[in-house]
Amino acid sequence: MTKSDVPVICLDGPSGVGKGTICLAVAKKLGWHILDSGSLYRITALQVSRDFPEQAINTLDESQLADIAKNLSVSYVEKNNELVIFLGEEDITQLIRNEEIGSIASQVAAISPVREALLARQRAFLTEPGLIADGRDMGTVVFPKAVLKIYLTASAEERAQRRYKQLKDKGIDANLSSLVEELRIRDDRDMNRKTAPLKPALDAIIIDTTELDIKQVTNEVMHWVSQRVA
Ligand code: C5P
């Protein structure tokens, strides 16, 4: 099988819609690999915030930021059924998951040279027997020939509620209305940037998950997988 024959399923959609969870569930059922493309933008954000502490992203040189993205020494290691992310020797799995890094990630993600720098890295995840890629532009830019493209949506209120519950369950204090506000800001930035804005591919199947639970969404995605993937 050549690389271009390896099947890809794209799962795109806004922040907090549950792409990661669904991606894991479907990958497990199929025994396929996963690309969490958002983690690459988050790792870039972490490195940028370390290299340029206290400096606003829009004051930084774009080609310097692209170099950081290109030269990240990142590795993904599976341990006890969980994916552990290393930057060099450092385990940064949890470090990149906070809202501050998410916000910086969405700012660096709006810079075209950074997106360019991460393209080859994302495509390198494509290995047999198949790949499930989650992000914002998987179906529109990174894997335009994917065998199946799914676009997940849910209202900002519902996504914030889910995030709120997740944080509470972890014992982390959170404020629901500021979570809604943060999601709206991130949606707005992701949908209205010039390069690779968040939008469904023309041939994507759109699933509104507002009223659905994880099992129902997974079943709906698996229904489409059974139609499209031999
Ligand atoms: O999905 P996640 O919340 O981890 O992504 C963090 C940020 O990275 C998003 O808000 C978005 O701006 C950016 N991103 C992107 N394209 C992707 C994945 C993530 O622009 N394919």
Coordinates of C-alpha atoms and ligand atoms in Angstrom, one line a residue:
M1 CA 0.0 0.0 0.0
T2 CA 1.5 3.4 -0.9
K3 CA 1.1 6.3 1.5
S4 CA -1.6 7.9 -0.7
D5 CA -3.7 4.7 -0.4
V6 CA -3.7 4.7 3.4
P7 CA -7.3 5.7 4.4
V8 CA -7.9 8.8 6.5
I9 CA -10.9 9.9 8.5
C10 CA -11.1 13.6 9.3
L11 CA -12.9 14.9 12.4
D12 CA -13.1 18.7 12.4
G13 CA -15.0 21.1 14.5
P14 CA -14.8 23.9 17.1
S15 CA -13.2 23.7 20.5
G16 CA -14.7 21.5 23.1
V17 CA -17.1 19.7 20.8
G18 CA -15.6 16.3 21.8
K19 CA -13.5 15.5 18.8
G20 CA -10.7 14.0 20.9
T21 CA -13.0 11.7 22.7
I22 CA -14.7 10.5 19.6
C23 CA -11.4 10.2 17.7
L24 CA -10.1 7.9 20.5
A25 CA -13.3 5.8 20.5
V26 CA -13.3 5.3 16.7
A27 CA -9.5 4.7 16.5
K28 CA -9.9 2.0 19.1
K29 CA -12.7 0.3 17.2
L30 CA -10.7 0.3 14.0
G31 CA -7.2 -0.2 15.4
W32 CA -6.1 2.9 13.5
H33 CA -3.6 5.7 14.4
I34 CA -4.6 9.1 15.7
L35 CA -3.4 12.6 14.9
D36 CA -4.4 15.2 17.5
S37 CA -3.4 18.2 15.3
G38 CA -4.4 20.7 18.0
S39 CA -1.6 19.3 20.3
L40 CA 1.0 20.5 17.7
Y41 CA -0.4 24.0 17.8
R42 CA -0.5 23.8 21.6
I43 CA 3.1 22.5 21.8
T44 CA 4.2 25.3 19.5
A45 CA 2.4 27.8 21.8
L46 CA 4.2 26.3 24.9
Q47 CA 7.6 26.7 23.2
V48 CA 6.8 30.2 22.1
S49 CA 5.7 31.2 25.5
R50 CA 8.9 29.9 27.0
D51 CA 11.1 31.5 24.3
F52 CA 9.3 34.8 24.5
P53 CA 7.8 35.1 28.0
E54 CA 5.5 38.1 28.4
Q55 CA 5.6 39.0 24.7
A56 CA 2.3 39.4 22.8
I57 CA 2.2 37.0 19.8
N58 CA 1.3 39.8 17.3
T59 CA 4.6 41.5 18.2
L60 CA 6.7 38.5 17.2
D61 CA 8.4 37.8 13.9
E62 CA 6.4 35.2 11.9
S63 CA 9.3 33.4 10.4
Q64 CA 10.9 33.0 13.8
L65 CA 7.6 31.5 15.0
A66 CA 7.5 29.2 12.0
D67 CA 11.1 28.0 12.8
I68 CA 10.0 27.1 16.3
A69 CA 7.1 25.1 14.9
K70 CA 9.4 23.4 12.4
N71 CA 12.1 22.5 14.9
L72 CA 9.9 21.2 17.8
S73 CA 11.5 18.0 19.2
V74 CA 8.2 16.3 19.9
S75 CA 7.3 12.7 20.4
Y76 CA 4.1 10.8 21.1
V77 CA 4.5 7.6 23.2
E78 CA 1.6 5.2 24.1
K79 CA 1.8 4.2 27.8
N80 CA -0.9 2.1 29.4
N81 CA -3.5 3.0 26.7
E82 CA -2.8 6.7 27.1
L83 CA -0.9 9.0 24.8
V84 CA 2.0 10.7 26.5
I85 CA 3.5 13.8 24.7
F86 CA 7.2 14.6 25.1
L87 CA 8.9 17.9 24.2
G88 CA 12.6 16.7 24.3
E89 CA 12.7 14.7 27.5
E90 CA 9.9 16.5 29.2
D91 CA 6.4 15.0 29.6
I92 CA 4.2 18.0 28.7
T93 CA 0.9 16.0 28.3
Q94 CA -1.0 17.9 31.0
L95 CA 1.0 21.2 30.7
I96 CA -0.5 22.0 27.2
R97 CA -4.1 21.4 28.2
N98 CA -4.9 24.6 30.0
E99 CA -7.0 27.5 28.6
E100 CA -4.0 29.9 28.5
I101 CA -2.0 27.6 26.1
G102 CA -5.2 27.0 24.1
S103 CA -5.6 30.7 23.6
I104 CA -1.9 31.2 22.6
A105 CA -2.3 28.1 20.3
S106 CA -5.2 29.8 18.5
Q107 CA -3.1 32.9 18.0
V108 CA -0.1 31.1 16.6
A109 CA -2.4 29.0 14.5
A110 CA -3.6 32.1 12.7
I111 CA -0.1 32.7 11.3
S112 CA 0.3 31.1 7.8
P113 CA 4.0 30.2 8.0
V114 CA 3.4 28.4 11.3
R115 CA 0.6 26.4 9.6
E116 CA 2.9 25.7 6.6
A117 CA 5.7 24.5 9.0
L118 CA 3.3 22.0 10.7
L119 CA 1.9 20.5 7.4
A120 CA 4.5 17.9 6.7
R121 CA 4.6 16.9 10.4
Q122 CA 0.9 16.3 10.3
R123 CA 1.0 14.3 7.1
A124 CA 3.8 12.1 8.5
F125 CA 1.2 10.6 10.9
L126 CA -0.4 8.8 7.9
T127 CA 0.7 5.2 8.3
E128 CA -1.0 1.8 7.8
P129 CA -3.6 0.6 8.5
G130 CA -5.3 4.1 8.7
L131 CA -5.4 7.4 10.4
I132 CA -8.1 9.4 12.3
A133 CA -7.2 13.0 12.3
D134 CA -8.8 15.6 14.6
G135 CA -8.5 19.4 14.2
R136 CA -9.9 22.4 12.3
D137 CA -8.6 21.9 8.8
M138 CA -8.1 18.2 8.4
G139 CA -10.7 17.8 5.7
T140 CA -10.2 21.2 4.0
V141 CA -6.3 21.5 3.9
V142 CA -4.3 18.7 5.4
F143 CA -6.1 15.6 4.0
P144 CA -8.4 16.9 1.2
K145 CA -8.6 13.4 -0.2
A146 CA -9.8 11.7 3.0
V147 CA -12.2 8.8 2.6
L148 CA -14.5 10.3 5.2
K149 CA -14.9 13.8 6.6
I150 CA -17.0 14.5 9.6
Y151 CA -17.6 18.0 11.0
L152 CA -18.9 18.0 14.6
T153 CA -20.8 21.0 16.0
A154 CA -22.6 21.9 19.2
S155 CA -23.7 25.2 20.7
A156 CA -21.1 27.2 22.6
E157 CA -23.3 26.9 25.8
E158 CA -23.3 23.1 25.5
R159 CA -19.6 22.9 24.8
A160 CA -18.9 25.1 27.8
Q161 CA -21.1 23.0 30.0
R162 CA -19.2 19.8 29.0
R163 CA -15.9 21.5 29.7
Y164 CA -17.2 22.9 33.0
K165 CA -18.3 19.3 34.1
Q166 CA -14.9 17.9 33.0
L167 CA -13.0 20.5 35.1
K168 CA -15.3 20.0 38.1
D169 CA -14.9 16.3 37.9
K170 CA -11.1 16.8 38.1
G171 CA -11.7 19.1 41.2
I172 CA -10.7 22.2 39.2
D173 CA -12.6 25.4 40.0
A174 CA -14.2 26.9 36.9
N175 CA -16.6 29.7 35.9
L176 CA -19.3 28.7 33.4
S177 CA -19.9 32.2 31.9
S178 CA -16.1 32.8 31.4
L179 CA -15.8 29.4 29.7
V180 CA -18.6 30.3 27.3
E181 CA -16.8 33.6 26.6
E182 CA -13.4 32.0 26.1
L183 CA -15.0 29.5 23.6
R184 CA -16.6 32.3 21.7
I185 CA -13.4 34.2 21.4
R186 CA -11.5 31.0 20.2
D187 CA -14.3 30.1 17.7
D188 CA -14.3 33.6 16.3
R189 CA -10.5 33.6 15.9
D190 CA -10.5 30.1 14.3
M191 CA -13.4 30.8 12.0
N192 CA -12.3 34.2 10.8
R193 CA -8.6 33.8 10.2
K194 CA -7.3 34.1 6.6
T195 CA -5.5 30.8 6.4
A196 CA -7.3 27.5 6.8
P197 CA -10.3 28.9 8.8
L198 CA -12.5 26.5 10.7
K199 CA -15.3 25.5 8.3
P200 CA -16.8 22.2 7.1
A201 CA -15.2 20.8 3.9
L202 CA -17.8 20.8 1.1
D203 CA -18.0 17.0 1.2
A204 CA -18.1 16.8 5.0
I205 CA -20.9 15.1 6.9
I206 CA -22.1 17.5 9.6
I207 CA -23.2 16.1 13.0
D208 CA -24.8 18.4 15.5
T209 CA -23.9 16.8 18.9
T210 CA -25.7 19.3 21.1
E211 CA -28.4 16.7 22.1
L212 CA -26.2 13.6 21.7
D213 CA -24.0 11.7 24.2
I214 CA -20.5 10.3 23.4
K215 CA -22.0 6.8 22.6
Q216 CA -24.6 8.2 20.2
V217 CA -22.0 10.4 18.3
T218 CA -19.5 7.4 18.1
N219 CA -22.3 5.2 16.7
E220 CA -23.2 7.9 14.1
V221 CA -19.6 8.2 13.0
M222 CA -19.2 4.4 12.9
H223 CA -22.3 4.3 10.7
W224 CA -20.6 6.5 8.2
V225 CA -17.3 4.5 8.5
S226 CA -19.2 1.4 7.6
Q227 CA -20.6 3.1 4.5
R228 CA -17.2 4.6 3.3
V229 CA -14.4 2.4 4.6
A230 CA -14.1 -1.1 3.2
Ligands
C5P1 O1 -8.1 21.3 19.3 P1 -7.3 22.2 20.3 O2 -8.2 23.0 21.2 O3 -6.3 21.4 21.1 O4 -6.5 23.2 19.4 C1 -5.9 24.4 20.0 C2 -6.0 25.5 18.9 O5 -5.1 25.1 17.8 C3 -7.3 25.7 18.3 O6 -8.1 26.7 19.0 C4 -7.0 26.2 16.9 O7 -6.7 27.6 16.9 C5 -5.7 25.5 16.6 N1 -5.8 24.4 15.6 C6 -5.8 24.7 14.3 N2 -5.9 23.8 13.4 C7 -5.9 22.5 13.8 C8 -6.0 22.1 15.1 C9 -5.9 23.2 16.1 O8 -5.8 25.9 13.9 N3 -6.0 21.5 12.8

